[in-house]
GROMACS .gro file of C-alpha atoms in nm:
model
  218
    1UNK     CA    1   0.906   0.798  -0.706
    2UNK     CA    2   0.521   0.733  -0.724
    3UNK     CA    3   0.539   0.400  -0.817
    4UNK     CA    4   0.772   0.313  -0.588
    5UNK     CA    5   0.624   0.435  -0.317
    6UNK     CA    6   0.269   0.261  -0.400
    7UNK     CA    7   0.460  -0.044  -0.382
    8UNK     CA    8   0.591   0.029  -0.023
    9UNK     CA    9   0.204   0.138   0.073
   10UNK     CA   10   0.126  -0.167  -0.103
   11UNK     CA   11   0.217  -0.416   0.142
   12UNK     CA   12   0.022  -0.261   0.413
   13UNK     CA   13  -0.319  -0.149   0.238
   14UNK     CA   14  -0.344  -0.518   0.142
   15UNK     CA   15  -0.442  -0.664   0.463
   16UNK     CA   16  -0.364  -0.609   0.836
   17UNK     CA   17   0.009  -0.673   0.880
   18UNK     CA   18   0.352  -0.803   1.227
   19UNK     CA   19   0.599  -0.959   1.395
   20UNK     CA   20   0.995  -0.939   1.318
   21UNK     CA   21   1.182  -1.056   1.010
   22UNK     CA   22   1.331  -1.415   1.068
   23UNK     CA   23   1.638  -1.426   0.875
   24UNK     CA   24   1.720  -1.773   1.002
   25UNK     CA   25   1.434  -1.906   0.722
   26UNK     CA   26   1.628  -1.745   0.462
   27UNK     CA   27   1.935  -2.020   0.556
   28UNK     CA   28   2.136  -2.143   0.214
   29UNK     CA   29   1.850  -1.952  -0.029
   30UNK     CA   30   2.021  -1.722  -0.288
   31UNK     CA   31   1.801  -1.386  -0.165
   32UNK     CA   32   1.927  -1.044  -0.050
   33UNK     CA   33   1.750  -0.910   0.211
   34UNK     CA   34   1.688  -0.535   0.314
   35UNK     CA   35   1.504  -0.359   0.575
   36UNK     CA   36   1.295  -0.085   0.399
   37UNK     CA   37   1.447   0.258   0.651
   38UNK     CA   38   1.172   0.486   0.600
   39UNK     CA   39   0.928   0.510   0.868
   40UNK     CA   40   0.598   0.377   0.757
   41UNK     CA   41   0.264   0.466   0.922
   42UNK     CA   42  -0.057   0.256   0.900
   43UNK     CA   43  -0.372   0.466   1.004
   44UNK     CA   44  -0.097   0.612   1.237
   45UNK     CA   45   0.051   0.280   1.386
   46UNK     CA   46   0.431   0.257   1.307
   47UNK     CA   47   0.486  -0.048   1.007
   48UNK     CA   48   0.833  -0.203   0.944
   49UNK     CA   49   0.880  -0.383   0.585
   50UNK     CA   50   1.117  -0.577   0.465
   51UNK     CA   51   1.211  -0.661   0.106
   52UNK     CA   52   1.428  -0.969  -0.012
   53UNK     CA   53   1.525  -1.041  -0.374
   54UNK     CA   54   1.664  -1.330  -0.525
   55UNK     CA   55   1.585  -1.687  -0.698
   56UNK     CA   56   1.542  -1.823  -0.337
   57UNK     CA   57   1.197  -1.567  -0.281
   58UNK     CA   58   0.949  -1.894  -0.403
   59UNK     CA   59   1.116  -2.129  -0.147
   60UNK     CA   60   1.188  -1.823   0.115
   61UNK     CA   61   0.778  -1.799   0.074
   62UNK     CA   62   0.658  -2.162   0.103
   63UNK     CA   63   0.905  -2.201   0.419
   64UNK     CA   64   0.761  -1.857   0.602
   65UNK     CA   65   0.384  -1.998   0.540
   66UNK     CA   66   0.482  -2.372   0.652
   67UNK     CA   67   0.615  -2.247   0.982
   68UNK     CA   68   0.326  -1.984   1.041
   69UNK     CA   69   0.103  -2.345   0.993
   70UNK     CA   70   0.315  -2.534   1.197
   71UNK     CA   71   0.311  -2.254   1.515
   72UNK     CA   72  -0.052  -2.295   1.462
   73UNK     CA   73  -0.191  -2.002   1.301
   74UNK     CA   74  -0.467  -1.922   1.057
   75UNK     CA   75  -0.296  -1.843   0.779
   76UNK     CA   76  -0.530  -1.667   0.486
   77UNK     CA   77  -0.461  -1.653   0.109
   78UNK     CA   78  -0.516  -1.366  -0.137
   79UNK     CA   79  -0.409  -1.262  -0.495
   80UNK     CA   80  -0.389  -0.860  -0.595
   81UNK     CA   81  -0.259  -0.855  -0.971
   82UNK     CA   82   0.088  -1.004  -1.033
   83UNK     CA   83   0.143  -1.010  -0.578
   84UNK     CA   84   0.037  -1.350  -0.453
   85UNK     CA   85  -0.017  -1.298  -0.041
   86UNK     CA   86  -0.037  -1.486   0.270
   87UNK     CA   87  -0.117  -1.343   0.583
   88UNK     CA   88  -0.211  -1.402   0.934
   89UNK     CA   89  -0.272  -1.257   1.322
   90UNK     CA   90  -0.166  -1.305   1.633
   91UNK     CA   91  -0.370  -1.092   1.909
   92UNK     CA   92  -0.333  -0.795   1.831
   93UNK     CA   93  -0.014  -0.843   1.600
   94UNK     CA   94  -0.051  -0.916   1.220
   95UNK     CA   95   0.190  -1.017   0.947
   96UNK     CA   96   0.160  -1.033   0.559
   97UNK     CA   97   0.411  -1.148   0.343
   98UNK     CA   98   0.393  -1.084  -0.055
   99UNK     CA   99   0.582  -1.211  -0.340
  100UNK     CA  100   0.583  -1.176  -0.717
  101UNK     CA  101   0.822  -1.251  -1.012
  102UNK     CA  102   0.930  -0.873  -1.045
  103UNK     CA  103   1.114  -0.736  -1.358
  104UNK     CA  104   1.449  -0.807  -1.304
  105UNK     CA  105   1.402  -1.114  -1.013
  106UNK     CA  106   1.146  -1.256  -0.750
  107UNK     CA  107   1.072  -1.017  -0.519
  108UNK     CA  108   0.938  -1.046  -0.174
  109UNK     CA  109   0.806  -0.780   0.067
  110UNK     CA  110   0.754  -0.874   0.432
  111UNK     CA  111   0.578  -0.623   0.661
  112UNK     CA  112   0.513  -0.611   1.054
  113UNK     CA  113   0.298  -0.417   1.247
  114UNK     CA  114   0.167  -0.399   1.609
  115UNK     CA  115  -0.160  -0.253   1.719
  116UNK     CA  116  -0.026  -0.194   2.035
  117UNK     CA  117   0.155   0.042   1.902
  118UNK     CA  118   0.189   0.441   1.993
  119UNK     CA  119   0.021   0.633   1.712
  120UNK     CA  120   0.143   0.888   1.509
  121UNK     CA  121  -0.091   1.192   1.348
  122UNK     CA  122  -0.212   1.097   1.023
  123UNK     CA  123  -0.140   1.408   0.765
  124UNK     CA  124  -0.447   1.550   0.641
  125UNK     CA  125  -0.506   1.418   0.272
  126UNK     CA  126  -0.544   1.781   0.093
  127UNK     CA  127  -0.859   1.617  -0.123
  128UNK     CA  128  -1.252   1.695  -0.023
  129UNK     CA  129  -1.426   1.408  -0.158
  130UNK     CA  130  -1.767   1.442  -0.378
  131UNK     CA  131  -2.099   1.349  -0.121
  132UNK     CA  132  -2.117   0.945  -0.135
  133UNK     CA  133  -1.716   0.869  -0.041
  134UNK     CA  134  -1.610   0.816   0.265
  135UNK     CA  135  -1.253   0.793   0.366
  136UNK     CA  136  -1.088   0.395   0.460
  137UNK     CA  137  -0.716   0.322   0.559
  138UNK     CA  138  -0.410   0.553   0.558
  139UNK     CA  139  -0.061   0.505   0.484
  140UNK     CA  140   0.194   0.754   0.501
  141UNK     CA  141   0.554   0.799   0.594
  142UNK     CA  142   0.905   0.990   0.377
  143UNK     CA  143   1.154   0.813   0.146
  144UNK     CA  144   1.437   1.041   0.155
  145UNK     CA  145   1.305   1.383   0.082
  146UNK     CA  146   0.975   1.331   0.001
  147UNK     CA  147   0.657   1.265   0.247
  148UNK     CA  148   0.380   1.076   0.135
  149UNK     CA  149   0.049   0.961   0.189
  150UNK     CA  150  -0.171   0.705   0.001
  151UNK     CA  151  -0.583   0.669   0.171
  152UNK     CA  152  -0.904   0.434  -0.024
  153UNK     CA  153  -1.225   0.582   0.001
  154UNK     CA  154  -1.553   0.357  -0.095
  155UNK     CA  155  -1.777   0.568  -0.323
  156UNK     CA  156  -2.155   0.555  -0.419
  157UNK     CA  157  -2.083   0.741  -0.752
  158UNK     CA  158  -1.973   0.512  -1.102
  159UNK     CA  159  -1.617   0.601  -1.186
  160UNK     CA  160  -1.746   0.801  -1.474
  161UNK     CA  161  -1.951   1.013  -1.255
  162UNK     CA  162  -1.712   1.041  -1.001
  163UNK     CA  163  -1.393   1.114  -1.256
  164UNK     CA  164  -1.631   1.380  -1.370
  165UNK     CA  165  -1.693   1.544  -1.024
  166UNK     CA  166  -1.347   1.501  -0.928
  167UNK     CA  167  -1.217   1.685  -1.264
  168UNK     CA  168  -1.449   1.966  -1.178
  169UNK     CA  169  -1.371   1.979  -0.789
  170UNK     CA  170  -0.990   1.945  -0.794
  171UNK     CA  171  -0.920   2.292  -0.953
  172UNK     CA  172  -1.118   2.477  -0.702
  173UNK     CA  173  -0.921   2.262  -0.410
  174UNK     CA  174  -0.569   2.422  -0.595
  175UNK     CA  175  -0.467   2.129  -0.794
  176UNK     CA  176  -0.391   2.129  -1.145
  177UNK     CA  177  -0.483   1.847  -1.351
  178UNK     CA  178  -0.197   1.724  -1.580
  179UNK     CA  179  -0.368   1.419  -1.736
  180UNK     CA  180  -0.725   1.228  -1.693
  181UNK     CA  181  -0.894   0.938  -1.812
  182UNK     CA  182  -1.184   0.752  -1.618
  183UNK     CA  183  -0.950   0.539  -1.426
  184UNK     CA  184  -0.686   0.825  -1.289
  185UNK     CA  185  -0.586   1.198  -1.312
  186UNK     CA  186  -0.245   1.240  -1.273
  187UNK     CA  187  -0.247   1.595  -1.056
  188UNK     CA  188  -0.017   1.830  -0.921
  189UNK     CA  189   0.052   2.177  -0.745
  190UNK     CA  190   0.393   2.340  -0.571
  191UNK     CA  191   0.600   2.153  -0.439
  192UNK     CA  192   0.316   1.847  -0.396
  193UNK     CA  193   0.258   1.593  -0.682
  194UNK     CA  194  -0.047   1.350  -0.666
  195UNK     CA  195  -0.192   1.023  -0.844
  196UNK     CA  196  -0.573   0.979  -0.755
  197UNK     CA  197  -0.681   0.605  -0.948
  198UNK     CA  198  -1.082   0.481  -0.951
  199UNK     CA  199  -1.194   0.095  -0.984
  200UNK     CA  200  -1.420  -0.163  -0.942
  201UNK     CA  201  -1.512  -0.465  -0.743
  202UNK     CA  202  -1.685  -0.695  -0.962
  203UNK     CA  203  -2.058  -0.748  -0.800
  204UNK     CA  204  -2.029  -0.455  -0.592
  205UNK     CA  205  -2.232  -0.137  -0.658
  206UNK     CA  206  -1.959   0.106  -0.590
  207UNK     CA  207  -1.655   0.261  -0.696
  208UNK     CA  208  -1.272   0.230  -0.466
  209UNK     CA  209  -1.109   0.518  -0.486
  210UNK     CA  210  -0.726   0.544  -0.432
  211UNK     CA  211  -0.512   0.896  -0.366
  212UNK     CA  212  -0.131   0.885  -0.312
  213UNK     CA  213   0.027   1.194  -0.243
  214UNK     CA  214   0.401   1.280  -0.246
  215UNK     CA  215   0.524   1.636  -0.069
  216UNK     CA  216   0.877   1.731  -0.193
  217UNK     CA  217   1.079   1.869   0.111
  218UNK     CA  218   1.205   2.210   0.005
   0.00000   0.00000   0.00000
């Protein structure tokens, strides 16, 4: 459940996301193509997502950046592990589209999401960070019967010293600590189970923290 859910939040922590699927690019590709029916929340702004698997997701991918090119847009590139993105904005609309060569075929996610907008409340993360962090983007929406919500925080502290404060902290805030290594503590307490991972930016002097949190309806 975790890890699929991190790659739902995935496609919207990456960069600002819009716009509506266009199935019509998708014309004689081998891809299936599924809207994603959980409601997904971006620092409280509704986010749709698409996903589309299939041999045609390289093609499907070259075709949705050629047309954002030819409609004139700014179109801006990024890699983030195995996901190659492309991504652009239109006022105060966004779109990102993602692909990678998943484990059992290419796999494309395809997200939308409009500033305009009505926000929703973003849930309260459960976690008091150590002094140095400070809180960054939300995501959060349910999958079935499970809520979730993943935030980044920017620290001051190394992840050694900040695994260390965490480890000491997170008991007293009523989680129990199932597994930790300097990278991630795998944590947990009724009914809530959480993954909290540290890294760094090479040539920065500070330490991204990520916390993804997934509430079991009872």
């Amino acid at each position: 459940m975790i890890l699929r859910l991190l790659i739902i939040a995935a496609s919207a922590f990456a960069i600002p996301v819009s716009q509506g699927f266009e199935a019509q690019l998708a014309a004689g590709l081998t891809v299936t193509i599924d809207r994603i029916p959980e409601p997904v929340a971006v620092d409280g702004i509704p986010m749709t997502v698409h996903r589309v698997t299939g041999a045609g997701v390289p093609e499907l991918a070259r075709r949705i950046e050629a047309q954002w090119r030819s409609q004139g847009s700014e179109v801006k590139a990024l890699q983030q592990g195995s996901w190659t993105l492309r991504s652009r904005m239109l006022g105060a609309k966004s779109e990102v589209v993602q692909w990678r060569n998943g484990p059992e075929a290419p796999e494309l996610l395809w997200s939308s999401l409009d500033a305009t907008g009505p926000l929703q409340p973003t849930p309260d993360a459960g976690l008091a960070l150590p002094a140095g962090c400070v809180w960054g983007r939300s995501v959060s929406g349910s999958s079935g019967p499970h809520r979730y919500l993943q935030r980044s925080a920017r620290c001051t502290l190394s992840v050694h010293e900040l695994s260390l404060q965490l480890q000491h902290s997170l008991p007293s805030q009523g989680w129990r600590l199932r597994s930790a290594t300097d990278r991630g503590l795998l944590l947990d307490r009724p009914g809530v189970e959480a993954l909290l991972s540290l890294d760094t930016h090479q040539g920065e002097q500070a330490t991204w923290l990520t916390w993804l949190r997934v509430e079991h309806s009872r």
